[in-house]
mmCIF file of C-alpha atoms in Angstrom:
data_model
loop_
_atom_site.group_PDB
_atom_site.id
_atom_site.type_symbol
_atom_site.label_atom_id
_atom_site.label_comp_id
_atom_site.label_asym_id
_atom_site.label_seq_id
_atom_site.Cartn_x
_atom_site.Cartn_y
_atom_site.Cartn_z
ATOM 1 C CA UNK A 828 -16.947 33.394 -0.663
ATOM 2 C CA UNK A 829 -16.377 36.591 -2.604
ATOM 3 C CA UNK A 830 -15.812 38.393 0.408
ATOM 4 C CA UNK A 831 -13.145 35.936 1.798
ATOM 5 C CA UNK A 832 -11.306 36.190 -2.067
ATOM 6 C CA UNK A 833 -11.323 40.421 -1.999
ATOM 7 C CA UNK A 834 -9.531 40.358 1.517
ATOM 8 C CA UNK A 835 -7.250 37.543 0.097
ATOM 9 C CA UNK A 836 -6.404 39.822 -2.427
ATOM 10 C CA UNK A 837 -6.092 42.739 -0.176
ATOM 11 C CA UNK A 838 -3.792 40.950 1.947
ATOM 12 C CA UNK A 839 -1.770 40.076 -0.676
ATOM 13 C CA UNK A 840 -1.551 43.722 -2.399
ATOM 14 C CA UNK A 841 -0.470 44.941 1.229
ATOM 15 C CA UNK A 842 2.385 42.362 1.160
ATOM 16 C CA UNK A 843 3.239 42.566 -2.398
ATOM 17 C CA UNK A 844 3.471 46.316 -1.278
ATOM 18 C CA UNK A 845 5.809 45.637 1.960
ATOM 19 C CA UNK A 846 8.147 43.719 -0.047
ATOM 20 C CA UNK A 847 8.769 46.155 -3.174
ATOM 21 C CA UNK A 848 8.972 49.526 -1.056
ATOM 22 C CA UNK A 849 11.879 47.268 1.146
ATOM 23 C CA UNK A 850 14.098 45.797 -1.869
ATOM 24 C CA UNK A 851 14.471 49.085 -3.159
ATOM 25 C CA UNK A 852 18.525 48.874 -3.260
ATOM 26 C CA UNK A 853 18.811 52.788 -1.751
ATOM 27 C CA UNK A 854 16.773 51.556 0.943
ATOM 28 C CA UNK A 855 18.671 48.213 1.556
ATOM 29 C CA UNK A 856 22.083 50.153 1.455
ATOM 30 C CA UNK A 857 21.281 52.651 4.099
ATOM 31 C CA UNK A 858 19.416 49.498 6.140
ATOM 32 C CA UNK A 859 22.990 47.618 6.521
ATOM 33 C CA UNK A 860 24.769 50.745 7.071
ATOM 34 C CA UNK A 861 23.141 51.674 10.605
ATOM 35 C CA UNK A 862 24.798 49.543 13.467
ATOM 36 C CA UNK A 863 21.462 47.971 14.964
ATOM 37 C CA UNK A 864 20.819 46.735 11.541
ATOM 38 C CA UNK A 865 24.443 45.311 11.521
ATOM 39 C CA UNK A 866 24.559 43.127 14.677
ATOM 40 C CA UNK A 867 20.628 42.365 13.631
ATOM 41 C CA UNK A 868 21.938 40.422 10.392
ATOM 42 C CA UNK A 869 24.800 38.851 12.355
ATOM 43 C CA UNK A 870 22.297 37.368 14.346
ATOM 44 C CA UNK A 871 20.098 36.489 11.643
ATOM 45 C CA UNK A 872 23.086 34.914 10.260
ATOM 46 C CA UNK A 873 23.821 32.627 13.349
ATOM 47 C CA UNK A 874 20.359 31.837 13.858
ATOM 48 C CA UNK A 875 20.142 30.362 10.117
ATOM 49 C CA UNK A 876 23.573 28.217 11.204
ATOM 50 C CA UNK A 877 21.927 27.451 14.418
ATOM 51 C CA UNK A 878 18.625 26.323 12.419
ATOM 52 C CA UNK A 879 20.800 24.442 9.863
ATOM 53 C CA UNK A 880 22.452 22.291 12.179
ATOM 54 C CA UNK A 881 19.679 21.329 14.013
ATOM 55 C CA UNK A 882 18.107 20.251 10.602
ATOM 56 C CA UNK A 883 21.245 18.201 9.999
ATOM 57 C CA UNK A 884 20.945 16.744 12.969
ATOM 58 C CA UNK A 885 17.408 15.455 12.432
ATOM 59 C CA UNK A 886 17.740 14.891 9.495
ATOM 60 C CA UNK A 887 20.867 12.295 10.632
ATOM 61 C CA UNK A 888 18.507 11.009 13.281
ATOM 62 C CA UNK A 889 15.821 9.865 10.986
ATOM 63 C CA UNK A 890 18.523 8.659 8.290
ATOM 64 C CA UNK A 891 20.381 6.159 11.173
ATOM 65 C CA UNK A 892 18.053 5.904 14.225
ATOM 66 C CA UNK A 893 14.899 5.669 13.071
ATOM 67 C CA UNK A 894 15.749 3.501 9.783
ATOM 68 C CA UNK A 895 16.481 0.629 12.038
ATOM 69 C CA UNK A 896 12.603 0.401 12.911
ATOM 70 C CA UNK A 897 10.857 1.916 10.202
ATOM 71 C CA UNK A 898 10.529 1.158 6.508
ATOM 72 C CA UNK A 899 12.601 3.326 3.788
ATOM 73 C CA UNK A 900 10.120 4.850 2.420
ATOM 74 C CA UNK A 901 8.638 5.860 5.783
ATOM 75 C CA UNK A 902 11.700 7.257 6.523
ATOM 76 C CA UNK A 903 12.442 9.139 2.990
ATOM 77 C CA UNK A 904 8.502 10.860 3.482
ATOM 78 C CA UNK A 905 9.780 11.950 7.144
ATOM 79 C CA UNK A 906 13.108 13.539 5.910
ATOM 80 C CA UNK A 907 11.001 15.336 3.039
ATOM 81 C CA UNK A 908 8.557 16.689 5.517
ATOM 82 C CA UNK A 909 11.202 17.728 7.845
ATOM 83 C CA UNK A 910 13.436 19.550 4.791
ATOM 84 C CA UNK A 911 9.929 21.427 3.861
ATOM 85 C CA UNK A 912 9.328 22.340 7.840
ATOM 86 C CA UNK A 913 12.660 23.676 7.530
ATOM 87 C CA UNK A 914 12.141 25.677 4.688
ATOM 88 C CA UNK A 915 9.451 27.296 5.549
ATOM 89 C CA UNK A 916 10.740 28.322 9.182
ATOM 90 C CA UNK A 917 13.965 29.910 7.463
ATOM 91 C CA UNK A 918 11.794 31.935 5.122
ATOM 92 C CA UNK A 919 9.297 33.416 7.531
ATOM 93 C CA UNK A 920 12.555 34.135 10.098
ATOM 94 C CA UNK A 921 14.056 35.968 7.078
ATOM 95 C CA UNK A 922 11.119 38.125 6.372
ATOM 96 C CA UNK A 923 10.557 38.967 10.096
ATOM 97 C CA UNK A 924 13.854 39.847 10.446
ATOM 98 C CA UNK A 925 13.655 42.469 7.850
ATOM 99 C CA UNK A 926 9.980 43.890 8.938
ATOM 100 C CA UNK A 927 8.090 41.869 6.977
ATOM 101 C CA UNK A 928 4.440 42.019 8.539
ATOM 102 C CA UNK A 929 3.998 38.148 8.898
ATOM 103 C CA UNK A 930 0.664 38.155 10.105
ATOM 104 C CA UNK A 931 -1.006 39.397 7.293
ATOM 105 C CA UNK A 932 1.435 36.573 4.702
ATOM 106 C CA UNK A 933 -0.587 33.856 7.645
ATOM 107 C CA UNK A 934 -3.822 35.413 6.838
ATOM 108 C CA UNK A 935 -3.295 35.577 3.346
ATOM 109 C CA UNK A 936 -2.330 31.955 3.592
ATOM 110 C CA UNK A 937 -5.137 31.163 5.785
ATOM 111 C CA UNK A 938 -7.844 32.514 3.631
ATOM 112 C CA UNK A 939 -6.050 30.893 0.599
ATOM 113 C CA UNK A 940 -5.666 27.365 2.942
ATOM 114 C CA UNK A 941 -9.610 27.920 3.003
ATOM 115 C CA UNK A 942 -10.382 28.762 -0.704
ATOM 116 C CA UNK A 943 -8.083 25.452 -1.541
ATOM 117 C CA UNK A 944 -9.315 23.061 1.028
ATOM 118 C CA UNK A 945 -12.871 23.548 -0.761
ATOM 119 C CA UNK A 946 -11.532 22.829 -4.248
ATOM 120 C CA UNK A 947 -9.095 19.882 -3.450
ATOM 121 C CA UNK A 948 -11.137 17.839 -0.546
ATOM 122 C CA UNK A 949 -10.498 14.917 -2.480
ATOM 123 C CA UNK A 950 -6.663 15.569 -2.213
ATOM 124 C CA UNK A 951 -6.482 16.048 1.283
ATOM 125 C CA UNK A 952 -8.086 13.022 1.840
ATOM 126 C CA UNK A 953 -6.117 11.433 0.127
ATOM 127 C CA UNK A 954 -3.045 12.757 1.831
ATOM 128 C CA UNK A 955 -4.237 12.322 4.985
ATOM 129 C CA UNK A 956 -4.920 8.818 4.419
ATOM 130 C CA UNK A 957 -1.425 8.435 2.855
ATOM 131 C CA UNK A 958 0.016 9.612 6.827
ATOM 132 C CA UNK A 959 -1.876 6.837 8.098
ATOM 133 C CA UNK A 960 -0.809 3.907 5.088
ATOM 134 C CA UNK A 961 3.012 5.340 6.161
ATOM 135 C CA UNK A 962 2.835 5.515 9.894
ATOM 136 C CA UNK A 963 0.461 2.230 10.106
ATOM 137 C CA UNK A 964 3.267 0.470 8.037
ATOM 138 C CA UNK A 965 0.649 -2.136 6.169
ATOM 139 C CA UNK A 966 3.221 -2.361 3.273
ATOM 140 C CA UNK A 967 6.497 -1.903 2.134
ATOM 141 C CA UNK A 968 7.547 -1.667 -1.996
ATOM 142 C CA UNK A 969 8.086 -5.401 -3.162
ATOM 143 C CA UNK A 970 4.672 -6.925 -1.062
ATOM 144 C CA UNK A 971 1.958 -8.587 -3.032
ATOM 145 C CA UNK A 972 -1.314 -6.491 -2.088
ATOM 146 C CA UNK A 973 -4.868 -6.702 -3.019
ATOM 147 C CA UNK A 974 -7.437 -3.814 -2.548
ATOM 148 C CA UNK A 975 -10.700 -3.628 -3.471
ATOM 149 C CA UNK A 976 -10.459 -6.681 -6.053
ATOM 150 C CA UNK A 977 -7.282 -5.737 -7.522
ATOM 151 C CA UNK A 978 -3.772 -7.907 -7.107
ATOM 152 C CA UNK A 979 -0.141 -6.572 -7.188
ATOM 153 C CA UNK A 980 3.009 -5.965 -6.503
ATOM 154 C CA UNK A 981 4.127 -2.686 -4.665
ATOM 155 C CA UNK A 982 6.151 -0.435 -6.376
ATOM 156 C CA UNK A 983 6.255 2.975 -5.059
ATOM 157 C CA UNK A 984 4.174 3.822 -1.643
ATOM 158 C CA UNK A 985 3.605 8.252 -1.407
ATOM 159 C CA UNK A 986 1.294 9.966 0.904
ATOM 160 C CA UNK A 987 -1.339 10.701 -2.260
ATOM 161 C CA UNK A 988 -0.945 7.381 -3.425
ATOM 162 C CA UNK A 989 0.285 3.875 -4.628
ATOM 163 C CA UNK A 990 1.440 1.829 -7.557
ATOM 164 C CA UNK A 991 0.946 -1.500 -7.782
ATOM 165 C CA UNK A 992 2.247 -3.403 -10.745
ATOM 166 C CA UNK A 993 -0.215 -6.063 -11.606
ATOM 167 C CA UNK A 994 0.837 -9.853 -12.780
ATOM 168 C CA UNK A 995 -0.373 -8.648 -16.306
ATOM 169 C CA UNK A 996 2.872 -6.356 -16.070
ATOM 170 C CA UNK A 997 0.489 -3.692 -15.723
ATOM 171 C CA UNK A 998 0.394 -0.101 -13.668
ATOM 172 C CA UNK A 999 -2.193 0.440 -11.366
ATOM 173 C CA UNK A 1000 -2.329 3.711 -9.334
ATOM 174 C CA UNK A 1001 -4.670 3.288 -6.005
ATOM 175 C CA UNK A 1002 -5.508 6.981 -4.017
ATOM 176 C CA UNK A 1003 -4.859 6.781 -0.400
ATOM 177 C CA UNK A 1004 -8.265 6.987 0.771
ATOM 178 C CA UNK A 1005 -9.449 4.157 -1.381
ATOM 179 C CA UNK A 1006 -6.880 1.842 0.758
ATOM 180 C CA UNK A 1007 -8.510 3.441 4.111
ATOM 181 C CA UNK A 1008 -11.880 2.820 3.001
ATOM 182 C CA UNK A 1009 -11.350 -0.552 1.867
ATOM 183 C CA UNK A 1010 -10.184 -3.721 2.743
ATOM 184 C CA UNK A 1011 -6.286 -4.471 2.328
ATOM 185 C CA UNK A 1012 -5.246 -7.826 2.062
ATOM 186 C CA UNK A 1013 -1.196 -8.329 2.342
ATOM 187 C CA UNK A 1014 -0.036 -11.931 1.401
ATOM 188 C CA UNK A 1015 4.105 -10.893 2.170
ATOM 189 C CA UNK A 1016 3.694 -9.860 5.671
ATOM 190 C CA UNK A 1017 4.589 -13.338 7.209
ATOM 191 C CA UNK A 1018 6.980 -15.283 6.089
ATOM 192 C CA UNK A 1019 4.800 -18.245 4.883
ATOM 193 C CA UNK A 1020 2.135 -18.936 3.259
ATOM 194 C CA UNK A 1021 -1.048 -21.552 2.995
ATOM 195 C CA UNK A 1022 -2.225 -23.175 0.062
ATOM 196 C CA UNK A 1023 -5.557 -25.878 0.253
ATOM 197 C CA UNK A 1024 -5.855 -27.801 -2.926
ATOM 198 C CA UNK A 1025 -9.244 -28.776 -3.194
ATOM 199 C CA UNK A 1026 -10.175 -32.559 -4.389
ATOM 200 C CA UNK A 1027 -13.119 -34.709 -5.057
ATOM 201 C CA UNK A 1028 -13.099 -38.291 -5.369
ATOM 202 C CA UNK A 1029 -15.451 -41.131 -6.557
ATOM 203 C CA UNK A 1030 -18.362 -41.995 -3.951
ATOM 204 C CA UNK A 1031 -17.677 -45.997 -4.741
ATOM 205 C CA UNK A 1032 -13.721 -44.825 -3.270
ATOM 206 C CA UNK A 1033 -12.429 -46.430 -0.372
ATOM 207 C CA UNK A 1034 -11.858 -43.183 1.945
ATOM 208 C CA UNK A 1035 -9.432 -44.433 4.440
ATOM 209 C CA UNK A 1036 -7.430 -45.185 1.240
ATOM 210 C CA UNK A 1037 -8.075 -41.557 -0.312
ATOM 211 C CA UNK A 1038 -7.129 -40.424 2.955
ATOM 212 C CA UNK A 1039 -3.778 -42.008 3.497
ATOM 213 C CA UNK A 1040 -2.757 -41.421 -0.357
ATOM 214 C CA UNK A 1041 -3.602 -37.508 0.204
ATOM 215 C CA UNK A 1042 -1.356 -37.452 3.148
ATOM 216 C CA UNK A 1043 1.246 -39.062 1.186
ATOM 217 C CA UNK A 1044 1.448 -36.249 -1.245
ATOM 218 C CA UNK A 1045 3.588 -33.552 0.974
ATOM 219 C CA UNK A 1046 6.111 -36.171 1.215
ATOM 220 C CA UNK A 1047 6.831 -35.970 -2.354
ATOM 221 C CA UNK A 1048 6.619 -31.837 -2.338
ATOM 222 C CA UNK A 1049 10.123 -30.217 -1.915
ATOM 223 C CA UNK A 1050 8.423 -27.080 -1.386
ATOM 224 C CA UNK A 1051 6.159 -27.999 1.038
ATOM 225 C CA UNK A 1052 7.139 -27.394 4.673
ATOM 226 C CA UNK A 1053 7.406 -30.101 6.734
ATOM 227 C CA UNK A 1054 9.565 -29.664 10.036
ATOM 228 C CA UNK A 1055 7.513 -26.924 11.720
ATOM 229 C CA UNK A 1056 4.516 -28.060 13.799
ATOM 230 C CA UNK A 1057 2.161 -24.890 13.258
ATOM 231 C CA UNK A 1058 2.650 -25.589 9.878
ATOM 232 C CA UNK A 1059 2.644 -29.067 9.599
ATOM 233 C CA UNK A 1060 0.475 -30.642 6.389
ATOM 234 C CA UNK A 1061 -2.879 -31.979 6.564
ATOM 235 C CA UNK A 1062 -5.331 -33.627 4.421
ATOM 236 C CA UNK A 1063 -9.423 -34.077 5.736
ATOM 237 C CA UNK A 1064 -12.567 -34.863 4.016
ATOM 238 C CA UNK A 1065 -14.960 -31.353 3.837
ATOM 239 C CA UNK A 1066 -18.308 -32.777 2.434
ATOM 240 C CA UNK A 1067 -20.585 -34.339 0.216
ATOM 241 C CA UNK A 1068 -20.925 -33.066 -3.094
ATOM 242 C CA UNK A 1069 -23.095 -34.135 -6.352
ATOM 243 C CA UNK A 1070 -20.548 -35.886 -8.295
ATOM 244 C CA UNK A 1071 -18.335 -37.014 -5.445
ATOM 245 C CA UNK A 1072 -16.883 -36.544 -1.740
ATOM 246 C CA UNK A 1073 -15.065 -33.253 -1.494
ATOM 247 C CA UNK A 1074 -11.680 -33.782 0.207
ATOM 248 C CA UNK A 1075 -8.653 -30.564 1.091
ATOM 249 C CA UNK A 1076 -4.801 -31.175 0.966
ATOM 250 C CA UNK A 1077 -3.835 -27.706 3.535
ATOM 251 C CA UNK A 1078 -0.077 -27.237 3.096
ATOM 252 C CA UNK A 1079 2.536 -24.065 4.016
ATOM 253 C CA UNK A 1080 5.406 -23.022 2.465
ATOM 254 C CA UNK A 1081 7.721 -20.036 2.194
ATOM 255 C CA UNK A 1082 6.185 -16.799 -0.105
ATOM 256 C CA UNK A 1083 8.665 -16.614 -2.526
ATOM 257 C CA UNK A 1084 7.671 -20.182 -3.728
ATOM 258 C CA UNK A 1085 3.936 -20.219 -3.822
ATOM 259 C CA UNK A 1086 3.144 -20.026 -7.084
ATOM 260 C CA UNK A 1087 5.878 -23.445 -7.733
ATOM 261 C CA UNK A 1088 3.866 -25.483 -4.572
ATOM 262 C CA UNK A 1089 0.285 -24.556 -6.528
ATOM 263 C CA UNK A 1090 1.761 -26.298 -9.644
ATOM 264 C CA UNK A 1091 3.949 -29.143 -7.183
ATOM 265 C CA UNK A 1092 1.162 -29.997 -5.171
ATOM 266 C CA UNK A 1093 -1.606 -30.627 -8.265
ATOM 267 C CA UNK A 1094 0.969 -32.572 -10.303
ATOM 268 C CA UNK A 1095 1.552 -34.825 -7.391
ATOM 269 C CA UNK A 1096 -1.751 -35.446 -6.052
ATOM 270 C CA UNK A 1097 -3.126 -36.530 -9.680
ATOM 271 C CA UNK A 1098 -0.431 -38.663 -10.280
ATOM 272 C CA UNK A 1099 -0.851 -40.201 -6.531
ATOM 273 C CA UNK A 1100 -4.425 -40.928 -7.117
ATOM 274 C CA UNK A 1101 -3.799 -42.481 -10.570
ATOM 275 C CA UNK A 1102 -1.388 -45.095 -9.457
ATOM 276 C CA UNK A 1103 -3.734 -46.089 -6.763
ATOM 277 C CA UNK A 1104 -6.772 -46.594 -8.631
ATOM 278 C CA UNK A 1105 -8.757 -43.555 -7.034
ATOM 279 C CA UNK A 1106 -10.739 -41.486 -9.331
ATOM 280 C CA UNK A 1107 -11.144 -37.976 -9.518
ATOM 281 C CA UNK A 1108 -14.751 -37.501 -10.867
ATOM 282 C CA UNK A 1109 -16.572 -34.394 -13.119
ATOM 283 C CA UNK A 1110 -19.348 -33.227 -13.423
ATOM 284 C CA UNK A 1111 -21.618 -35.046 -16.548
ATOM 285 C CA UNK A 1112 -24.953 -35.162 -18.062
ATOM 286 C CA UNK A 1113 -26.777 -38.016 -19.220
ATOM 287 C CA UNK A 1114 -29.522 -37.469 -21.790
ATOM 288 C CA UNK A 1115 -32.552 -40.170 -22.329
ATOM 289 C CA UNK A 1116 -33.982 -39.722 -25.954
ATOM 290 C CA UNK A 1117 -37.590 -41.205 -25.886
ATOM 291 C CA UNK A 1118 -38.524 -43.887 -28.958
ATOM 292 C CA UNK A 1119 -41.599 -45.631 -27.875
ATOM 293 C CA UNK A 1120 -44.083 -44.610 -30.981
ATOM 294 C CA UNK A 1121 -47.222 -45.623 -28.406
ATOM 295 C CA UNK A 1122 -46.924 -42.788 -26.602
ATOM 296 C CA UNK A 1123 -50.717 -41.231 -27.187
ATOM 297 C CA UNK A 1124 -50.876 -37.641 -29.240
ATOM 298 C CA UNK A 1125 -53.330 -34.586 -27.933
ATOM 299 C CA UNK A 1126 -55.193 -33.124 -30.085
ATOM 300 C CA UNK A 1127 -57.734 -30.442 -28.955
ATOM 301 C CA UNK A 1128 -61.160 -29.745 -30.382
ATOM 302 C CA UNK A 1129 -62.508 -26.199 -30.725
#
C-alpha cells in the first residue's frame, strides 16, 4: 500500500511539474506565435464546438425522447452523468492538446481510484445499487414504499440514496444497497388497491345470514369498486376461532382513497351487523372463586 501511495505521489509531482513549466506566460506567448501551434488551437477550438453540440444534442434527446418512457428523475441522473462525461472529455482533450502527458494524470487517477475504492466500499455499493433502483424503475417520488419494516412516502430518489417521508411527518434516509438487499414492497404501482376487513361472529349466528349481510356491505361503500370483474367484492367464511367463526369482507378500490375505504368499510359492516341482530364477539375470561369450607386441609408431619 505504501508503495502504490509514493508512485501516486510521484505521478502527481511529474504532472504538477508538466503543468507549471507550460503556463509560464513567456512560454505560452511564443507557443501561439508559431503557425503549427496556430491552426492546432483552431482545431482545438472546433473540436470543443463539435463536442458541445453533440452534448446539446444528447442532452435534448434525453430531455424529449427518452422522458416519454422513463421517469424524471431517471432522466435528470442521465443528463447529470452525461454533463460530467462531457466534462471530463473536454478537459483531458485540452490538456492533450497542449502536451500534457495524459497517461501518467490516468495512472495517477488509477492508483488514487484504487487507494479510494478501499476506503469508500460502502459508497460504491451504494452507488451502484442506486444505477440499478434508477434503471429498474421500482419507484418514482410520490409512491408509498416499505423496506425493511419501514413505511413512506418517496421524496427524492439519487443513486446513493432515498428519502422517504414517513406518516409521522418524519425523514427517513435509506442507502441504495439496503433497498437491493432487501425486500421492497410498492403499494402505488397499480392503480388499485385491496383491503380484507377481518370479522368474527357469534358461533350460535345463523351463517347464511352473516353471509348475505357481509355481502351487503360494498353496496353501501362509495369507495368501494364495484363495476370491474377482477375486482369485484367478496365476503367468505376463513375458520374457526376460540371466541367465534372468523369471516373476510375482500374489497378494491382506487390508491388515493384507501385509507377513507379502511374507515368506510368498518363503519358499515358494524352498523350492518347491529341492525340484524348478529354479534361480533371478544375475547373474555370467566373466573370461578371456590367457597365450599369442606374442602380437606394438608398438613405434613416431620
Amino acid at each position: 500500500m505504501n508503495e502504490m501511495t509514493d508512485g501516486a505521489i510521484n505521478v502527481a509531482n511529474e504532472t504538477v511539474n508538466q503543468m507549471q513549466s507550460f503556463f509560464h506566460v513567456n512560454e505560452i506567448i511564443n507557443y501561439v506565435k508559431e503557425p503549427e501551434h496556430i491552426v492546432k488551437f483552431a482545431t482545438g477550438v472546433i473540436a470543443i464546438l463539435i463536442f458541445w453540440l453533440v452534448y446539446r444534442l444528447i442532452r435534448m434527446f434525453i430531455k424529449k425522447g427518452a422522458a416519454k418512457r422513463l421517469e424524471p428523475n431517471t432522466v435528470k441522473t442521465l443528463t447529470k452523468i452525461v454533463s460530467y462525461i462531457f466534462y471530463i472529455l473536454i478537459v483531458m482533450y485540452i490538456l492533450g492538446l497542449f502536451g500534457i502527458n495524459l497517461g501518467a494524470i490516468w495512472g495517477a487517477m488509477g492508483i488514487a481510484g484504487v487507494a479510494v475504492g478501499f476506503a469508500a466500499q460502502t459508497t460504491v455499493s451504494n452507488l451502484i445499487s442506486g444505477i440499478f433502483i434508477v434503471t429498474e424503475k421500482t419507484m418514482k417520488i410520490g409512491d408509498f414504499i416499505e423496506v425493511d419494516g419501514v413505511a413512506g412516502t418517496v421524496d427524492k430518489v439519487s443513486l446513493l440514496s432515498i428519502r422517504i417521508r414517513t406518516p409521522n411527518n418524519q425523514l427517513i434516509r435509506i442507502p441504495s444497497s439496503a433497498i437491493i438487499n432487501t425486500k421492497l414492497m410498492n403499494y402505488s404501482s397499480f392503480d388499485y388497491r385491496r383491503y380484507v376487513f377481518d370479522v368474527s361472529v357469534d358461533y350460535s349466528t345463523d351463517l347464511d345470514k352473516a353471509l348475505e349481510v357481509l355481502k351487503s356491505v360494498p353496496e353501501k361503500c362509495s369507495l368501494v369498486i364495484k363495476d370491474k370483474a377482477d375486482y369485484a367484492p367478496k365476503a367468505l367464511l376463513t375458520d374457526c376461532r376460540d371466541s367465534g367463526i372468523g369471516m373476510n369482507l375482500i374489497v378494491w378500490c382506487e390508491k388515493s382513497n384507501f385509507f377513507d375505504l379502511k374507515n368506510e368499510v368498518c363503519m358499515n359492516v358494524v352498523k350492518s351487523f347491529q341492525e340484524n341482530g348478529i354479534n361480533i364477539p371478544y375475547n373474555r375470561v370467566d373466573v370461578s372463586v371456590l367457597t365450599d369450607k369442606t374442602v380437606p386441609s394438608l398438613s405434613f408431619k416431620a
